[in-house]
Tab-separated table of C-alpha atoms in Angstrom:
chain	number	residue	atom	x	y	z
A	25	LYS	CA	29.412	-9.821	8.063
A	26	ALA	CA	25.871	-11.179	8.936
A	27	THR	CA	24.570	-8.961	6.286
A	28	VAL	CA	26.900	-10.235	3.732
A	29	SER	CA	25.950	-13.814	4.618
A	30	VAL	CA	22.158	-13.113	4.153
A	31	LEU	CA	22.602	-11.213	1.084
A	32	ASN	CA	24.811	-14.247	-0.420
A	33	CYS	CA	22.235	-16.545	0.617
A	34	ARG	CA	18.985	-14.882	-0.742
A	35	TRP	CA	20.159	-12.980	-4.046
A	36	GLY	CA	23.575	-14.713	-4.521
A	37	VAL	CA	24.747	-16.413	-7.837
A	38	THR	CA	23.679	-20.037	-6.766
A	39	VAL	CA	20.125	-18.981	-5.498
A	40	ARG	CA	19.540	-16.491	-8.639
A	41	GLY	CA	20.908	-19.120	-11.218
A	42	ARG	CA	18.602	-21.964	-9.862
A	43	GLN	CA	15.357	-19.601	-9.967
A	44	MET	CA	16.122	-18.206	-13.139
A	45	GLY	CA	16.742	-21.584	-14.971
A	46	ASN	CA	17.385	-21.048	-18.709
A	47	GLY	CA	16.817	-17.318	-18.352
A	48	ALA	CA	20.215	-17.158	-16.687
A	49	SER	CA	21.925	-17.248	-20.013
A	50	ALA	CA	22.669	-14.336	-22.316
A	51	GLU	CA	20.007	-15.758	-24.786
A	52	GLY	CA	17.548	-16.817	-22.115
A	53	GLY	CA	15.532	-13.406	-22.166
A	54	GLY	CA	12.368	-15.323	-23.124
A	55	GLY	CA	12.113	-16.565	-19.461
A	56	ALA	CA	11.367	-13.045	-18.281
A	57	ALA	CA	8.730	-12.643	-20.976
A	58	SER	CA	7.218	-15.616	-19.966
A	59	ALA	CA	7.058	-15.070	-16.371
A	60	THR	CA	5.301	-11.602	-17.060
A	61	GLN	CA	2.569	-13.777	-19.000
A	62	LYS	CA	2.250	-15.926	-15.986
A	63	ILE	CA	1.581	-13.122	-13.675
A	64	GLN	CA	-1.064	-11.557	-16.016
A	65	VAL	CA	-2.748	-15.066	-16.827
A	66	MET	CA	-2.929	-15.509	-13.031
A	67	SER	CA	-4.277	-12.213	-12.351
A	68	ALA	CA	-6.953	-12.277	-14.830
A	69	ALA	CA	-7.943	-16.031	-13.995
A	70	LYS	CA	-8.457	-14.802	-10.379
A	71	ALA	CA	-10.436	-11.697	-11.524
A	72	ALA	CA	-12.717	-14.090	-13.262
A	73	ASP	CA	-12.821	-16.897	-10.903
A	74	PRO	CA	-11.246	-16.609	-7.403
A	75	GLY	CA	-11.345	-20.358	-7.452
A	76	LYS	CA	-9.076	-20.747	-10.491
A	77	GLY	CA	-5.834	-19.605	-11.521
A	78	LYS	CA	-2.374	-20.578	-10.111
A	79	ASP	CA	-1.880	-20.825	-6.465
A	80	ALA	CA	-5.641	-20.253	-6.085
A	81	GLN	CA	-6.767	-20.660	-2.332
A	82	LYS	CA	-9.786	-21.364	-0.347
A	83	PRO	CA	-11.924	-18.090	0.123
A	84	ASP	CA	-10.722	-17.933	3.823
A	85	LYS	CA	-7.207	-17.987	3.145
A	86	ALA	CA	-7.403	-15.737	-0.276
A	87	PRO	CA	-4.443	-13.530	-0.530
A	88	THR	CA	-4.971	-9.979	0.326
A	89	LEU	CA	-2.635	-8.513	-2.441
A	90	SER	CA	-3.273	-8.572	-6.193
A	91	TYR	CA	-0.735	-7.906	-9.084
A	92	MET	CA	-1.256	-5.725	-12.166
A	93	SER	CA	0.800	-2.792	-13.738
A	94	CYS	CA	0.698	0.381	-11.918
A	95	MET	CA	-1.442	2.239	-14.716
A	96	ASP	CA	-3.913	-0.267	-14.610
A	97	VAL	CA	-3.898	-0.104	-10.827
A	98	PHE	CA	-4.579	3.659	-10.926
A	99	ASP	CA	-7.188	2.924	-13.833
A	100	LYS	CA	-9.055	0.300	-11.589
A	101	GLY	CA	-9.000	3.026	-8.983
A	102	ASN	CA	-11.011	5.204	-11.190
A	103	VAL	CA	-14.024	2.879	-11.282
A	104	PHE	CA	-14.834	4.280	-7.565
A	105	THR	CA	-13.943	7.815	-8.861
A	106	ARG	CA	-16.788	7.397	-11.465
A	107	GLU	CA	-19.164	6.004	-8.595
A	108	VAL	CA	-18.496	8.804	-6.076
A	109	ALA	CA	-18.954	11.266	-9.076
A	110	ALA	CA	-22.215	9.837	-9.936
A	111	ARG	CA	-23.517	10.103	-6.299
A	112	LYS	CA	-22.097	13.589	-5.967
A	113	THR	CA	-23.612	15.278	-9.163
A	114	LYS	CA	-26.978	14.206	-8.285
A	115	ALA	CA	-26.772	16.912	-5.552
A	116	PHE	CA	-23.837	19.120	-6.510
A	117	PRO	CA	-22.943	20.442	-9.935
A	118	LEU	CA	-19.748	19.441	-11.732
A	119	GLY	CA	-16.502	21.249	-9.980
A	120	THR	CA	-18.670	21.833	-6.782
A	121	ALA	CA	-17.360	20.261	-3.625
A	122	PRO	CA	-20.231	18.549	-1.405
A	123	THR	CA	-20.961	19.768	1.778
A	124	ALA	CA	-19.714	18.254	5.054
A	125	GLU	CA	-23.422	17.370	5.907
A	126	TRP	CA	-23.965	15.821	2.801
A	127	ILE	CA	-20.908	13.576	3.064
A	128	PHE	CA	-21.980	12.481	6.671
A	129	LYS	CA	-25.462	11.392	5.260
A	130	GLN	CA	-23.928	9.299	2.613
A	131	MET	CA	-21.620	7.727	4.803
A	132	GLU	CA	-24.523	7.123	7.343
A	133	ALA	CA	-26.456	5.436	4.440
A	134	GLU	CA	-23.568	3.232	3.590
A	135	TRP	CA	-23.337	1.773	7.210
A	136	LEU	CA	-26.793	1.740	8.181
A	137	HIS	CA	-29.237	1.341	5.232
A	138	ALA	CA	-27.260	-0.201	2.248
A	139	PRO	CA	-28.225	-3.908	1.489
A	140	GLY	CA	-25.730	-6.655	2.699
A	141	GLU	CA	-24.099	-7.259	5.980
A	142	ASP	CA	-25.479	-5.427	9.110
A	143	VAL	CA	-22.541	-3.217	10.179
A	144	SER	CA	-24.493	-0.753	12.276
A	145	GLU	CA	-22.791	-1.661	15.373
A	146	ALA	CA	-19.568	-0.452	14.128
A	147	TRP	CA	-21.408	2.903	13.092
A	148	ALA	CA	-22.908	3.459	16.627
A	149	TYR	CA	-19.804	2.727	18.270
A	150	VAL	CA	-17.672	5.705	16.813
A	151	THR	CA	-20.510	8.056	16.572
A	152	ASN	CA	-21.182	7.875	20.332
A	153	PRO	CA	-18.788	8.785	23.102
A	154	VAL	CA	-16.292	5.905	23.993
A	155	PRO	CA	-17.570	4.212	26.839
A	156	HIS	CA	-16.183	4.238	30.260
A	157	ASP	CA	-17.093	0.714	30.974
A	158	LYS	CA	-14.458	-1.719	29.664
A	159	ALA	CA	-16.961	-4.541	28.925
A	160	GLN	CA	-18.791	-1.908	26.302
A	161	ARG	CA	-15.464	-1.379	24.768
A	162	LEU	CA	-14.628	-4.907	23.903
A	163	ASP	CA	-14.701	-6.043	20.148
A	164	PRO	CA	-16.322	-9.044	18.773
A	165	HIS	CA	-12.881	-10.930	19.537
A	166	GLY	CA	-12.858	-9.720	23.260
A	167	LEU	CA	-10.082	-7.259	22.782
A	168	GLU	CA	-10.117	-3.991	24.548
A	169	ARG	CA	-10.464	-0.898	22.539
A	170	ASP	CA	-9.835	2.618	23.370
A	171	LYS	CA	-7.860	2.137	26.334
A	172	GLY	CA	-7.222	5.807	27.402
A	173	ASN	CA	-9.742	7.241	25.207
A	174	GLU	CA	-12.742	6.746	27.541
A	175	GLY	CA	-15.535	9.378	27.046
A	176	MET	CA	-14.057	10.896	24.046
A	177	THR	CA	-16.365	12.111	20.985
A	178	LEU	CA	-15.680	12.672	17.378
A	179	GLU	CA	-15.114	16.396	18.367
A	180	ASP	CA	-12.708	15.567	21.090
A	181	PHE	CA	-10.623	13.369	18.468
A	182	GLN	CA	-10.798	16.177	16.217
A	183	GLN	CA	-8.987	18.818	18.543
A	184	ARG	CA	-5.907	16.569	18.921
A	185	PRO	CA	-2.656	17.952	17.589
A	186	ILE	CA	-2.656	15.977	14.238
A	187	PRO	CA	-5.956	16.429	12.756
A	188	LYS	CA	-5.901	20.154	13.857
A	189	LYS	CA	-2.668	20.603	11.996
A	190	ALA	CA	-4.271	18.820	8.909
A	191	ARG	CA	-7.682	20.515	9.348
A	192	LEU	CA	-9.388	17.577	9.320
A	193	GLU	CA	-13.107	17.931	9.358
A	194	LYS	CA	-15.554	15.772	11.407
A	195	HIS	CA	-16.552	13.215	8.628
A	196	GLU	CA	-12.697	12.750	8.044
A	197	VAL	CA	-12.018	11.859	11.662
A	198	LEU	CA	-15.168	9.756	11.451
A	199	SER	CA	-13.949	7.559	8.485
A	200	LEU	CA	-10.644	6.685	10.419
A	201	ARG	CA	-12.472	5.860	13.399
A	202	LEU	CA	-14.400	3.502	11.446
A	203	TYR	CA	-11.449	1.927	9.774
A	204	THR	CA	-9.099	1.661	12.745
A	205	GLY	CA	-11.579	-0.482	14.490
A	206	PRO	CA	-13.722	-3.670	13.587
A	207	GLY	CA	-15.280	-1.626	10.575
A	208	TYR	CA	-12.243	-2.286	8.685
A	209	LYS	CA	-13.249	-5.915	7.822
A	210	PRO	CA	-16.607	-5.375	5.921
A	211	LEU	CA	-15.023	-2.284	4.117
A	212	ASN	CA	-11.914	-4.245	3.046
A	213	THR	CA	-14.166	-7.195	1.896
A	214	SER	CA	-16.204	-4.780	-0.288
A	215	LEU	CA	-13.475	-2.967	-1.779
A	216	ARG	CA	-11.285	-5.865	-2.594
A	217	ALA	CA	-14.402	-7.304	-4.395
A	218	VAL	CA	-14.866	-3.887	-6.225
A	219	GLY	CA	-17.965	-3.462	-4.351
A	220	MET	CA	-19.375	-0.077	-4.352
A	221	ARG	CA	-21.239	-0.053	-1.063
A	222	PHE	CA	-18.660	2.108	0.899
A	223	ALA	CA	-17.264	4.149	-2.102
A	224	ILE	CA	-18.059	7.442	-0.054
A	225	THR	CA	-16.388	6.038	2.963
A	226	ALA	CA	-13.433	4.865	0.999
A	227	ARG	CA	-12.955	8.326	-0.706
A	228	VAL	CA	-12.985	10.165	2.606
A	229	ILE	CA	-10.519	7.932	4.057
A	230	SER	CA	-8.125	8.657	1.371
A	231	ILE	CA	-8.772	12.297	1.671
A	232	ALA	CA	-7.976	12.206	5.201
A	233	ILE	CA	-4.699	10.303	4.870
A	234	VAL	CA	-3.343	12.561	2.219
A	235	LYS	CA	-4.151	15.801	4.142
A	236	ILE	CA	-2.307	14.235	7.214
A	237	ALA	CA	0.473	13.184	5.012
A	238	GLU	CA	0.746	16.726	3.543
A	239	ALA	CA	0.379	18.738	6.566
A	240	CYS	CA	2.354	16.325	8.928
A	241	GLY	CA	4.899	14.611	6.987
A	242	ARG	CA	5.207	11.647	4.817
A	243	ALA	CA	4.989	8.109	6.508
A	244	PRO	CA	8.293	6.990	8.293
A	245	ARG	CA	9.567	3.575	7.561
A	246	CYS	CA	7.002	1.124	8.239
A	247	TYR	CA	6.248	-2.573	7.900
A	248	ARG	CA	3.344	-4.831	7.352
A	249	GLY	CA	3.097	-8.600	8.292
A	250	MET	CA	1.598	-11.135	6.320
A	251	SER	CA	0.546	-14.823	6.886
A	252	ILE	CA	0.807	-15.538	3.153
A	253	ASP	CA	4.004	-15.317	0.734
A	254	LEU	CA	4.152	-13.075	-2.450
A	255	ALA	CA	3.308	-14.969	-6.038
A	256	ASP	CA	6.367	-17.036	-6.814
A	257	ASP	CA	6.425	-15.470	-10.350
A	258	TYR	CA	6.553	-12.052	-8.803
A	259	LYS	CA	9.397	-13.072	-6.358
A	260	GLU	CA	11.527	-14.036	-9.339
A	261	TYR	CA	11.280	-10.518	-10.732
A	262	TYR	CA	11.680	-8.811	-7.324
A	263	GLY	CA	14.961	-10.911	-7.127
A	264	LYS	CA	16.333	-10.095	-10.168
A	265	MET	CA	15.753	-6.493	-9.874
A	266	THR	CA	17.291	-6.579	-6.159
A	267	ALA	CA	20.345	-8.560	-7.582
A	268	GLU	CA	20.844	-5.953	-10.139
A	269	MET	CA	20.867	-3.204	-7.788
A	270	LEU	CA	23.118	-4.842	-5.177
A	271	ALA	CA	25.547	-5.734	-8.104
A	272	SER	CA	25.617	-2.367	-9.712
A	273	ALA	CA	26.623	-0.891	-6.289
A	274	ASP	CA	29.251	-3.776	-5.938
A	275	LYS	CA	30.906	-2.896	-9.196
A	276	LYS	CA	31.083	0.785	-8.173
A	277	ALA	CA	32.463	-0.004	-4.858
A	278	ALA	CA	35.076	-2.352	-6.572
A	279	LYS	CA	36.315	0.441	-8.897
A	280	SER	CA	37.120	2.550	-5.795
A	281	LYS	CA	39.321	-0.075	-4.474
A	282	GLY	CA	36.874	-1.910	-2.215
A	283	GLY	CA	34.431	0.155	-0.148
A	284	LEU	CA	31.016	-0.372	1.359
A	285	PHE	CA	29.938	-3.023	-1.271
A	286	GLY	CA	33.223	-4.597	-2.191
A	287	GLY	CA	32.869	-8.260	-2.579
A	288	ILE	CA	29.269	-8.472	-0.899
A	289	ILE	CA	27.755	-10.401	-3.867
A	290	ALA	CA	30.914	-10.847	-6.233
A	291	GLY	CA	29.906	-12.460	-9.460
A	292	ALA	CA	26.084	-11.796	-9.024
A	293	GLY	CA	26.318	-8.922	-11.816
A	294	LYS	CA	27.459	-11.579	-14.235
A	295	VAL	CA	24.343	-13.721	-13.559
A	296	VAL	CA	22.045	-10.987	-13.662
A	297	GLY	CA	23.690	-9.274	-16.786
A	298	GLY	CA	22.330	-11.662	-19.119
A	299	VAL	CA	18.684	-10.971	-18.599
A	300	VAL	CA	18.781	-7.297	-17.545
A	301	ASP	CA	17.645	-6.017	-20.824
A	302	ALA	CA	14.752	-8.356	-20.968
A	303	VAL	CA	13.759	-7.676	-17.412
A	304	LYS	CA	13.592	-4.082	-18.223
A	305	GLN	CA	11.498	-4.444	-21.262
A	306	ASN	CA	8.870	-6.516	-19.489
A	307	TRP	CA	8.832	-4.270	-16.436
A	308	GLU	CA	9.019	-0.931	-18.094
A	309	ARG	CA	7.848	-1.175	-21.723
A	310	VAL	CA	5.435	-3.925	-22.412
A	311	THR	CA	3.023	-3.864	-19.712
A	312	GLY	CA	2.911	-0.152	-18.869
A	313	PHE	CA	4.249	1.813	-16.000
A	314	VAL	CA	6.447	-0.791	-14.428
A	315	GLY	CA	4.808	-3.947	-15.056
A	316	PRO	CA	2.999	-5.958	-12.399
A	317	VAL	CA	3.206	-4.830	-8.755
A	318	PRO	CA	1.446	-5.905	-5.646
A	319	PHE	CA	-1.398	-3.651	-4.411
A	320	ASP	CA	-4.571	-3.826	-2.484
A	321	PRO	CA	-7.879	-2.291	-3.351
A	322	ALA	CA	-8.194	-1.446	0.258
A	323	PRO	CA	-6.393	0.957	2.602
A	324	LEU	CA	-3.004	-0.397	3.386
A	325	SER	CA	-2.351	-0.735	7.148
A	326	PHE	CA	1.291	-0.751	8.274
A	327	THR	CA	3.098	-0.457	11.725
A	328	THR	CA	6.261	1.023	13.112
A	329	LYS	CA	6.120	-1.526	15.955
A	330	ASP	CA	7.980	-4.918	15.878
A	331	SER	CA	5.810	-6.644	18.058
A	332	VAL	CA	2.419	-5.817	15.960
A	333	LEU	CA	4.557	-6.596	12.819
A	334	LYS	CA	5.077	-10.117	14.226
A	335	ALA	CA	1.650	-10.814	15.289
A	336	PHE	CA	0.223	-10.344	11.739
A	337	THR	CA	2.275	-13.124	10.372
A	338	TYR	CA	0.350	-15.379	12.756
A	339	GLY	CA	3.591	-17.379	13.460
A	340	LYS	CA	3.143	-19.433	10.131
A	341	ASP	CA	6.255	-20.446	7.939
A	342	THR	CA	4.646	-18.680	5.086
A	343	GLY	CA	4.728	-15.337	6.928
A	344	ILE	CA	6.749	-12.403	5.295
A	345	THR	CA	7.251	-8.675	5.972
A	346	LEU	CA	6.718	-5.777	3.507
A	347	CYS	CA	8.660	-2.769	4.211
A	348	PHE	CA	7.695	0.483	2.883
A	349	ILE	CA	10.779	2.696	2.502
A	350	GLU	CA	10.511	6.356	3.424
A	351	LYS	CA	10.317	9.180	0.815
A	352	GLU	CA	13.689	10.884	1.934
A	353	LEU	CA	15.533	7.533	0.418
A	354	CYS	CA	13.356	7.240	-2.538
A	355	ARG	CA	13.518	8.920	-5.986
A	356	LYS	CA	11.848	12.214	-6.817
A	357	GLU	CA	8.339	12.429	-7.043
A	358	THR	CA	5.989	14.315	-9.348
A	359	PRO	CA	2.907	16.625	-8.514
A	360	VAL	CA	0.525	13.786	-9.089
A	361	LEU	CA	2.475	10.485	-8.271
A	362	LYS	CA	3.085	10.840	-4.732
A	363	ILE	CA	5.593	8.927	-2.603
A	364	GLY	CA	4.921	7.864	1.061
A	365	ILE	CA	1.483	9.080	1.346
A	366	GLY	CA	0.629	7.382	4.893
A	367	ALA	CA	-0.931	8.910	7.945
A	368	ASP	CA	0.066	8.266	11.535
A	369	VAL	CA	-3.524	6.965	12.899
A	370	ASP	CA	-2.713	5.852	16.189
A	371	TRP	CA	-4.166	9.340	17.546
A	372	VAL	CA	-7.818	8.241	16.453
A	373	SER	CA	-7.418	4.388	16.441
A	374	GLN	CA	-9.389	2.085	18.504
A	375	TYR	CA	-6.408	0.073	19.054
A	376	PRO	CA	-3.658	3.019	19.776
A	377	THR	CA	-0.849	0.642	20.801
A	378	GLU	CA	-0.605	-0.753	17.273
A	379	CYS	CA	1.330	2.354	16.096
A	380	GLU	CA	-0.647	2.285	12.947
A	381	VAL	CA	0.268	3.916	9.477
A	382	LEU	CA	-2.447	3.725	6.956
A	383	PHE	CA	-1.978	4.282	3.170
A	384	PRO	CA	-5.041	4.917	0.654
A	385	PRO	CA	-6.820	2.303	-1.050
A	386	PHE	CA	-4.790	1.246	-4.661
A	387	THR	CA	-1.318	2.171	-3.312
A	388	ALA	CA	0.987	0.676	-5.732
A	389	MET	CA	4.115	-1.088	-4.305
A	390	LEU	CA	7.069	-0.704	-6.338
A	391	PRO	CA	10.211	-2.617	-5.653
A	392	TYR	CA	12.581	-0.468	-4.294
A	393	ALA	CA	15.366	-2.090	-6.473
A	394	LEU	CA	13.443	-1.345	-9.486
A	395	GLU	CA	12.873	2.584	-8.742
A	396	HIS	CA	16.216	3.262	-7.046
A	397	ARG	CA	18.831	0.855	-8.853
A	398	ASP	CA	21.877	3.524	-7.996
A	399	LEU	CA	22.559	2.797	-4.359
A	400	GLY	CA	25.726	4.812	-4.934
A	401	LYS	CA	23.782	7.974	-4.735
A	402	LEU	CA	22.772	7.405	-1.163
A	403	SER	CA	25.163	7.873	1.751
A	404	SER	CA	27.305	4.889	2.872
A	405	SER	CA	25.031	4.338	6.094
A	406	ASP	CA	21.811	4.629	4.026
A	407	ALA	CA	22.976	2.406	1.373
A	408	ALA	CA	24.052	-0.289	3.891
A	409	ASP	CA	20.830	0.067	5.567
A	410	ILE	CA	19.026	-0.714	2.585
A	411	ALA	CA	21.089	-3.506	1.504
A	412	ALA	CA	20.622	-5.005	4.688
A	413	ILE	CA	16.703	-4.686	4.195
A	414	CYS	CA	16.732	-6.307	0.710
A	415	GLY	CA	18.898	-9.011	1.934
A	416	ALA	CA	16.777	-10.215	4.851
A	417	GLU	CA	14.999	-13.276	4.467
A	418	LYS	CA	11.302	-13.282	3.824
A	419	GLN	CA	11.397	-9.351	3.764
A	420	TYR	CA	10.611	-7.043	0.885
A	421	ALA	CA	11.506	-3.530	0.267
A	422	PHE	CA	8.958	-1.176	-1.633
A	423	MET	CA	8.392	2.357	-2.498
A	424	PRO	CA	4.728	3.089	-1.843
A	425	VAL	CA	3.305	5.331	-4.802
A	426	THR	CA	-0.011	6.842	-4.642
A	427	TYR	CA	-1.905	8.596	-7.632
A	428	CYS	CA	-3.316	11.622	-5.612
A	429	CYS	CA	-5.896	12.597	-8.316
A	430	TRP	CA	-8.311	10.210	-8.798
A	431	ASN	CA	-8.393	9.180	-4.731
A	432	THR	CA	-9.102	12.494	-3.654
A	433	GLN	CA	-11.419	13.882	-6.365
A	434	TRP	CA	-15.268	14.308	-6.016
A	435	ASP	CA	-15.663	14.814	-9.777
A	436	ALA	CA	-15.123	11.917	-12.387
A	437	LYS	CA	-12.437	12.665	-14.986
A	438	ASP	CA	-10.188	10.481	-17.088
A	439	PHE	CA	-6.530	10.838	-15.857
A	440	ARG	CA	-5.157	8.473	-18.421
A	441	ASP	CA	-3.281	11.151	-20.564
A	442	LYS	CA	-2.281	12.949	-17.620
A	443	ALA	CA	-0.891	9.766	-16.168
A	444	GLY	CA	0.823	9.021	-19.199
A	445	SER	CA	3.106	12.303	-19.161
A	446	ASP	CA	3.461	11.872	-15.732
A	447	ARG	CA	4.890	8.558	-15.503
A	448	ARG	CA	7.685	9.640	-18.172
A	449	ALA	CA	8.432	12.636	-15.837
A	450	PHE	CA	8.452	10.144	-12.928
A	451	ARG	CA	11.008	8.002	-14.753
A	452	SER	CA	13.148	11.125	-15.972
A	453	LYS	CA	13.410	12.398	-12.542
A	454	GLY	CA	14.288	9.155	-10.731
A	455	GLY	CA	16.974	8.217	-8.329
């Protein structure tokens, strides 16, 4: 009963009708189109000048998520592929993988010799044995690191079960050690500004994550606490998709004389029905593969631990929770577009109690309702579980999609044609 109340409050007729405005009528499809345009204009303005555009914030409070179509996200990621390839082909022919020694030297140059912020301390900490003295393990904020990892070297971390099963190389372990400590901050700052200083390090992080996910299993359900909210225009889209999914499930249940979703959001289907076609068009046909979605050019850090999740909302009223749904409850993937490519990194993390799950840079966050509209194909318990997540206040359910070509390659290649055919296959196989 508590779940029903939350669902009605969040995506019910009254709330949705108010947020959709004129778009709630059958002939109000133009409202959806204008919302798409608003998101595109907002994203373009922020890209041109972070101080302009809707909801622009001060630099120290800038949102950590951007919005664009999935295909644009993947194309943007190719910028880093070209940079990586340009460096690699100076030493190794096209089609030849670089040596571990070369990769290590490139990473060392990024952290010790590249222009910009001095990040040598972060490099020195992870390339030396973990200090036994607690005072030497304190981070810049005075927090203790590596409790329980005292005395360990990179080779010691490499011998733990997960890296052994995934066959991680030393430089791959090194990349994760760097990112799971204070080194994450300069790396994120650079990647979000499309800076190339840490291009090799970011590529190695992506490769390590993919290797772990493929060898040890995909990411479990995990969460990310944020101190900012999603863009208003984006939330409107998300709400329409979620209402459509729940209304569809409700209709199926009604036909079978009640059932799981009987009466959960009675009447919501009528409110959403008038704009469904316009929403589908703007999400799926006009703007490319599934329209504007949130993404981060940096690795996405999630957790399976509730106390860690709450800490990252900083107790702010604007705090929200992003939920990544596990692969088993998502639609089928393709050989290139992978779902749930996240890695358990607490075995290597400088803060092992965070229970961190790490996703590659440019992971696209597709609304779960958009890509899995038919909850009727899930078991009753799984469907109820998803409905509760989608109905919780300030919580948003996504399907994490990673384009596992550009972020694991060492040679440049234009994947646009491949992506075009692959996205069609992705839709046709869907749940």
